[in-house]
Structure formats: structure tokens, C-alpha cells
Short mmCIF file of C-alpha atoms and ligand atoms in Angstrom, two decimals:
data_model
loop_
_atom_site.label_atom_id
_atom_site.label_comp_id
_atom_site.label_asym_id
_atom_site.label_seq_id
_atom_site.Cartn_x
_atom_site.Cartn_y
_atom_site.Cartn_z
CA MET A 381 -10.87 15.62 5.70
CA ASN A 382 -11.96 17.06 2.33
CA GLU A 383 -10.60 17.78 -1.14
CA LEU A 384 -8.47 20.63 0.23
CA ARG A 385 -7.24 18.96 3.38
CA LEU A 386 -6.31 15.30 3.43
CA SER A 387 -5.49 12.97 6.30
CA LYS A 388 -1.77 12.71 7.08
CA ARG A 389 -1.87 9.23 5.49
CA LEU A 390 -3.39 10.35 2.16
CA GLU A 391 -1.24 13.49 2.14
CA ALA A 392 1.83 11.22 2.29
CA VAL A 393 0.42 9.17 -0.61
CA ALA A 394 -0.23 12.35 -2.63
CA SER A 395 3.26 13.72 -2.02
CA ASN A 396 4.70 10.81 -4.05
CA ILE A 397 2.58 11.39 -7.17
CA LEU A 398 4.69 12.05 -10.26
CA GLU A 399 4.59 15.67 -11.30
CA LYS A 400 2.12 16.51 -14.08
CA SER A 401 1.01 12.91 -14.33
CA VAL A 402 -2.25 11.31 -15.34
CA LEU A 403 -3.39 9.49 -12.22
CA ALA A 404 -5.64 6.52 -11.56
CA ASP A 405 -6.81 6.30 -7.95
CA ILE A 406 -8.26 2.84 -7.45
CA GLY A 407 -10.72 2.40 -4.57
CA SER A 408 -11.08 6.18 -4.48
CA ASP A 409 -14.11 6.35 -2.17
CA HIS A 410 -14.84 10.12 -1.92
CA ALA A 411 -12.24 10.91 -4.60
CA TYR A 412 -10.57 13.27 -2.14
CA LEU A 413 -7.11 12.18 -3.25
CA PRO A 414 -7.47 12.92 -7.00
CA CYS A 415 -9.38 16.18 -6.29
CA TYR A 416 -6.65 17.30 -3.89
CA ALA A 417 -3.87 16.25 -6.28
CA PHE A 418 -5.40 18.27 -9.08
CA LEU A 419 -6.07 21.34 -6.93
CA LYS A 420 -2.46 21.22 -5.70
CA GLY A 421 -1.22 21.09 -9.30
CA TYR A 422 0.33 17.63 -8.97
CA ILE A 423 -1.60 16.07 -11.87
CA THR A 424 -3.12 17.09 -15.18
CA ASN A 425 -6.12 14.77 -14.89
CA ALA A 426 -7.31 11.61 -13.18
CA ILE A 427 -9.54 8.59 -13.18
CA ALA A 428 -11.16 7.66 -9.88
CA GLY A 429 -12.08 3.96 -9.84
CA GLU A 430 -14.65 2.45 -7.45
CA ILE A 431 -16.19 -0.97 -7.31
CA ASN A 432 -19.04 -0.21 -4.90
CA GLU A 433 -22.12 1.88 -5.67
CA GLY A 434 -22.06 3.96 -2.43
CA PRO A 435 -18.45 5.13 -2.70
CA TYR A 436 -18.84 5.51 -6.47
CA ARG A 437 -21.76 7.91 -5.86
CA SER A 438 -19.73 9.81 -3.23
CA ALA A 439 -16.87 10.19 -5.72
CA VAL A 440 -19.20 11.46 -8.48
CA GLU A 441 -20.75 13.97 -6.05
CA GLN A 442 -17.40 15.17 -4.73
CA VAL A 443 -15.98 15.70 -8.22
CA ALA A 444 -19.11 17.67 -9.19
CA LYS A 445 -18.97 19.71 -5.96
CA SER A 446 -15.35 20.63 -6.71
CA ASP A 447 -16.33 21.39 -10.31
CA LEU A 448 -13.63 19.06 -11.61
CA GLN A 449 -15.70 16.92 -14.02
CA GLU A 450 -13.54 18.10 -16.90
CA VAL A 451 -10.37 16.67 -15.39
CA ILE A 452 -11.46 13.85 -13.07
CA GLU A 453 -13.52 11.01 -14.45
CA VAL A 454 -15.16 8.63 -12.00
CA ARG A 455 -15.51 5.09 -13.33
CA LYS A 456 -17.22 2.13 -11.75
CA GLY A 457 -15.47 -1.22 -11.85
CA ASN A 458 -13.20 -3.76 -10.26
CA GLY A 459 -9.57 -2.71 -9.77
CA LEU A 460 -7.65 -1.80 -12.90
CA GLU A 461 -10.47 -2.80 -15.25
CA VAL A 462 -11.51 0.88 -15.23
CA ILE A 463 -8.35 1.93 -17.11
CA ALA A 464 -6.92 1.08 -20.53
CA PRO A 465 -3.24 0.30 -21.22
CA ASN A 466 -1.18 3.51 -21.68
CA GLU A 467 -3.98 5.66 -20.30
CA VAL A 468 -2.35 6.69 -17.00
CA ASP A 469 1.23 7.02 -15.80
CA CYS A 470 0.74 6.87 -12.03
CA ILE A 471 -1.55 4.67 -9.92
CA THR A 472 -2.51 5.06 -6.27
CA ILE A 473 -4.22 2.27 -4.30
CA ALA A 474 -4.72 3.18 -0.65
CA GLY A 475 -6.57 2.07 2.45
CA MET A 476 -6.96 -1.64 1.66
CA GLY A 477 -5.27 -4.83 2.81
CA GLY A 478 -2.03 -5.88 1.13
CA THR A 479 -3.63 -9.05 -0.23
CA LEU A 480 -6.41 -7.12 -1.98
CA ILE A 481 -3.94 -4.59 -3.42
CA THR A 482 -1.81 -7.50 -4.71
CA THR A 483 -4.87 -9.14 -6.30
CA ILE A 484 -5.79 -5.86 -8.01
CA LEU A 485 -2.25 -5.57 -9.44
CA GLU A 486 -2.10 -9.22 -10.49
CA GLU A 487 -5.53 -9.23 -12.17
CA GLY A 488 -4.81 -5.88 -13.84
CA LYS A 489 -1.24 -6.63 -14.98
CA SER A 490 -2.04 -5.96 -18.64
CA LYS A 491 -3.24 -2.44 -17.75
CA LEU A 492 0.11 -1.47 -16.28
CA GLN A 493 1.58 -0.77 -19.67
CA GLY A 494 2.68 2.88 -19.70
CA VAL A 495 2.48 3.18 -15.92
CA ARG A 496 5.68 4.60 -14.44
CA ARG A 497 4.84 4.70 -10.75
CA LEU A 498 2.73 2.76 -8.27
CA ILE A 499 1.96 4.29 -4.86
CA LEU A 500 0.49 1.63 -2.59
CA GLN A 501 -0.73 2.06 0.96
CA PRO A 502 -1.69 -1.26 2.53
CA ASN A 503 -3.29 -1.24 5.98
CA ILE A 504 -1.77 -4.66 6.63
CA GLY A 505 0.24 -7.29 4.75
CA ALA A 506 2.76 -5.11 2.90
CA ILE A 507 4.93 -8.23 2.47
CA ASN A 508 2.53 -9.55 -0.20
CA ILE A 509 2.89 -6.37 -2.22
CA ARG A 510 6.69 -6.28 -1.92
CA ARG A 511 6.85 -9.86 -3.19
CA TRP A 512 4.57 -9.08 -6.11
CA LEU A 513 6.57 -5.97 -7.03
CA MET A 514 9.81 -7.96 -6.95
CA ASP A 515 8.36 -10.70 -9.16
CA HIS A 516 6.98 -8.26 -11.72
CA GLY A 517 9.82 -5.85 -12.44
CA TRP A 518 8.96 -3.04 -10.03
CA GLN A 519 11.61 -1.48 -7.82
CA ILE A 520 10.66 0.10 -4.52
CA VAL A 521 12.14 3.61 -4.59
CA SER A 522 10.88 4.90 -1.26
CA GLU A 523 8.79 3.90 1.73
CA THR A 524 7.07 5.79 4.52
CA ILE A 525 5.67 4.58 7.82
CA LEU A 526 3.41 6.83 9.83
CA GLU A 527 0.94 6.78 12.68
CA GLU A 528 -2.43 8.49 12.57
CA ASP A 529 -5.32 8.13 15.01
CA GLY A 530 -3.62 5.22 16.73
CA LYS A 531 -3.07 3.23 13.52
CA ILE A 532 0.21 2.63 11.75
CA TYR A 533 0.35 2.78 7.95
CA GLU A 534 3.02 1.97 5.38
CA ILE A 535 3.32 3.60 1.96
CA LEU A 536 5.29 1.88 -0.78
CA VAL A 537 6.41 3.76 -3.88
CA ALA A 538 7.60 1.66 -6.83
CA ASP A 539 8.95 2.53 -10.28
CA ARG A 540 9.92 0.19 -13.07
CA GLY A 541 13.48 -0.96 -12.49
CA LYS A 542 15.69 -3.51 -10.82
CA PRO A 543 13.37 -5.21 -8.32
CA GLN A 544 16.02 -6.47 -5.92
CA ALA A 545 18.23 -3.37 -6.02
CA ASN A 546 17.37 -2.20 -2.53
CA TYR A 547 17.31 -5.50 -0.71
CA SER A 548 20.53 -6.31 1.11
CA ASN A 549 18.69 -8.92 3.19
CA LEU A 550 15.78 -10.23 1.13
CA GLU A 551 13.70 -11.95 3.83
CA ALA A 552 13.96 -9.03 6.26
CA GLY A 553 13.41 -6.51 3.45
CA LEU A 554 10.24 -8.19 2.21
CA LEU A 555 8.74 -8.35 5.68
CA LEU A 556 9.84 -4.99 7.08
CA GLY A 557 10.58 -2.88 4.00
CA PRO A 558 14.06 -2.28 2.58
CA PHE A 559 13.98 1.48 3.29
CA LEU A 560 11.99 1.31 6.52
CA LEU A 561 14.34 -1.18 8.12
CA LYS A 562 17.33 1.03 7.35
CA GLU A 563 15.65 4.14 8.71
CA LYS A 564 14.24 2.27 11.72
CA ASN A 565 12.28 5.24 13.06
CA GLN A 566 10.15 5.32 16.24
CA THR A 567 6.94 4.32 14.41
CA PHE A 568 8.69 1.34 12.81
CA ILE A 569 10.04 0.22 16.19
CA LYS A 570 6.58 0.61 17.74
CA LYS A 571 4.87 -1.42 14.99
CA TRP A 572 7.31 -4.32 15.00
CA THR A 573 7.68 -4.47 18.79
CA HIS A 574 3.92 -4.80 18.95
CA GLU A 575 3.80 -7.42 16.14
CA LYS A 576 6.53 -9.42 17.82
CA GLN A 577 4.62 -9.48 21.11
CA HIS A 578 1.51 -10.59 19.24
CA TRP A 579 3.42 -13.42 17.51
CA LEU A 580 4.98 -14.51 20.81
CA ALA A 581 1.50 -14.83 22.31
CA ILE A 582 0.34 -16.97 19.35
CA LEU A 583 3.48 -19.05 19.62
CA SER A 584 2.91 -19.73 23.29
CA ASN A 585 -0.65 -20.92 22.53
CA LEU A 586 0.62 -23.10 19.69
CA GLU A 587 3.12 -24.70 22.02
CA LYS A 588 0.27 -25.78 24.28
CA ALA A 589 -1.74 -27.18 21.34
CA GLU A 590 -1.41 -30.54 19.66
CA MET A 591 1.58 -30.56 17.29
CA THR A 592 -0.12 -31.30 13.96
CA ASN A 593 1.82 -30.74 10.73
CA GLU A 594 -0.09 -27.53 10.22
CA ASN A 595 0.73 -26.28 13.73
CA SER A 596 4.40 -27.10 13.43
CA GLU A 597 4.60 -25.30 10.07
CA ARG A 598 2.85 -22.27 11.61
CA LYS A 599 5.24 -22.42 14.57
CA ARG A 600 8.26 -22.54 12.27
CA GLU A 601 7.00 -19.51 10.27
CA LEU A 602 6.35 -17.49 13.43
CA GLU A 603 9.77 -18.33 14.87
CA GLN A 604 11.39 -17.23 11.64
CA LYS A 605 9.51 -13.91 11.58
CA ILE A 606 10.25 -13.28 15.28
CA SER A 607 13.93 -13.89 14.70
CA ILE A 608 14.01 -11.50 11.69
CA VAL A 609 12.28 -8.77 13.70
CA GLU A 610 14.45 -9.32 16.79
CA GLU A 611 17.61 -9.11 14.76
CA VAL A 612 16.57 -5.82 13.15
CA LEU A 613 15.27 -4.30 16.40
CA ASN A 614 18.42 -5.29 18.31
CA GLU A 615 20.89 -4.09 15.70
N1 SAM B 925 -8.54 5.09 -1.05
C1 SAM B 925 -9.35 5.72 0.00
C2 SAM B 925 -8.49 6.00 1.21
O1 SAM B 925 -7.37 5.52 1.25
O2 SAM B 925 -8.95 6.73 2.11
C3 SAM B 925 -10.52 4.84 0.37
C4 SAM B 925 -10.18 3.60 1.12
S1 SAM B 925 -11.59 2.62 1.45
C5 SAM B 925 -11.21 1.92 2.98
C6 SAM B 925 -11.43 1.31 0.28
C7 SAM B 925 -12.23 1.58 -0.96
O3 SAM B 925 -11.83 0.66 -1.97
C8 SAM B 925 -13.72 1.39 -0.74
O4 SAM B 925 -14.39 2.55 -1.17
C9 SAM B 925 -14.07 0.18 -1.62
O5 SAM B 925 -15.36 0.29 -2.19
C10 SAM B 925 -12.97 0.22 -2.67
N2 SAM B 925 -12.61 -1.07 -3.27
C11 SAM B 925 -12.45 -2.26 -2.64
N3 SAM B 925 -12.10 -3.21 -3.51
C12 SAM B 925 -12.02 -2.61 -4.73
C13 SAM B 925 -11.70 -3.05 -6.03
N4 SAM B 925 -11.40 -4.34 -6.27
N5 SAM B 925 -11.73 -2.17 -7.05
C14 SAM B 925 -12.04 -0.88 -6.82
N6 SAM B 925 -12.35 -0.39 -5.60
C15 SAM B 925 -12.35 -1.24 -4.58
#
């Protein structure tokens, strides 16, 4: 992977960037995504945000190597603290857990002024992001699920709008994705069949354990998720 050739996962993130936008890529690591997006003509300029010194250095070096210092600024900081309100119109946050992405959005809420699109690629826990988007006025407009190197990734694209517009079944939609559950492609089936088996194994262990309040709550949650997944997979 480099600034001219992205992984399938990051390529799918890039393909959702708003045309001619000003981009902030948060947790940019090597800054491959903003460099690629500029070289492809998707964006006019970008900010690459990084919290850690090592990846921050890699991003600075990559931007210099590509001779893009005029259009891509690398900034060091936590989440959205590297941008000002109305500075960017599209944000990408990729390759982190859904809980961390949600924390970055929640802590940086005031910086989202002027932002028209969020492109979020959680490695796990997309449900947390979908809930946050729904509670904060963002409407999911498309979703992608893909497999690369044996791992399955989801990409959520959200614009400002009617948060619940695409949820016909809220609980199932939050867990599985309103678009993904309608499309129900092979990768989706593979992911949720595997998750269901994993939950069934946990459930069987819980049933052998002492039934504390905590265990029975956990059991109830698992049973609910298993039933949602079974219903969608069997439809
Ligand atoms: N976005 C790239 C991708 O998808 O390939 C890099 C993903 S890498 C696994 C996650 C990056 O996010 C790391 O470089 C890490 O330093 C950075 N990161 C983690 N928490 C962050 C935060 N709160 N703010 C900014 N960057 C963060």
C-alpha cells in the first residue's frame, strides 16, 4: 500500500469522499488516504490528524515525499481537536474500534459545524457509531461491508439529515446496519453467522455459570442479539 495504491478497505473509504471537499483524516497514520484522495482529484486540500508521535512522523514524511505540503497539513492532536469549526466539510476516521470513533465524535462535537459528511470505518462495534449518529442528527446514506486479508470491515457514510429515515427495524438496523441488512451479501452473512456462533458459545458457558444478576443480564442481551441475527439471516 502507498499513496497511489490503497488497500481495498481504504479505497472504499476514499470512494465516498465528497467531490472537491476539504478533508480531515483523523488517525491518519501514514497519511496515505489524504495523499491518495488529493492525487486522485477527490479533494482540494486536507488535514491529517494524528495523536501519536510515530504515526505523526510517518504522515509528515509521506506528505513531504509526495510533495503535497502545500495541500495536506499534518497536525498532532487528539481526535477532532486538530480542526476548527467550519474548516473542513468531510471527515474520515478509519481503522479504529467503534467505541473510540464514537468518543472522538462525541468529544469533538463542536468541531462538526460545517461538516457535511462523515465516513467512518470501525473495525468492530459499528453499533455504537450508528447510535451516536442517530442521536446527533446524522443520517446514514450508505454502508459497505468487505473482506480483506481474512478480516471483515464495515464502512458507514453519514450526512446531516433525518437520522431514523433508513431504519425500518431500529434494533436490527443499529446492530447490523440499515443498508447492509437489506443487501445481505455474502460477506454480511459470513460475518453474522460467525458472530452468532461466537455468542452461542458464550451463552452456553453462561448457562453453566452461577446466575448472578450480571450474568442473567448478559444472557438476556446475547439472546436478544442472537434472535435479531437469526431472524435476518433466515429471512
Ligand atoms: N486510518 C488509518 C487506516 O485506516 O489505515 C490508520 C489506522 S491505525 C490502526 C489508527 C491510527 O489512529 C493510529 O495511527 C493511532 O495513532 C491513531 N489514533 C488513535 N486514537 C486517536 C485519536 N484519539 N486521535 C487521533 N489519532 C488517533
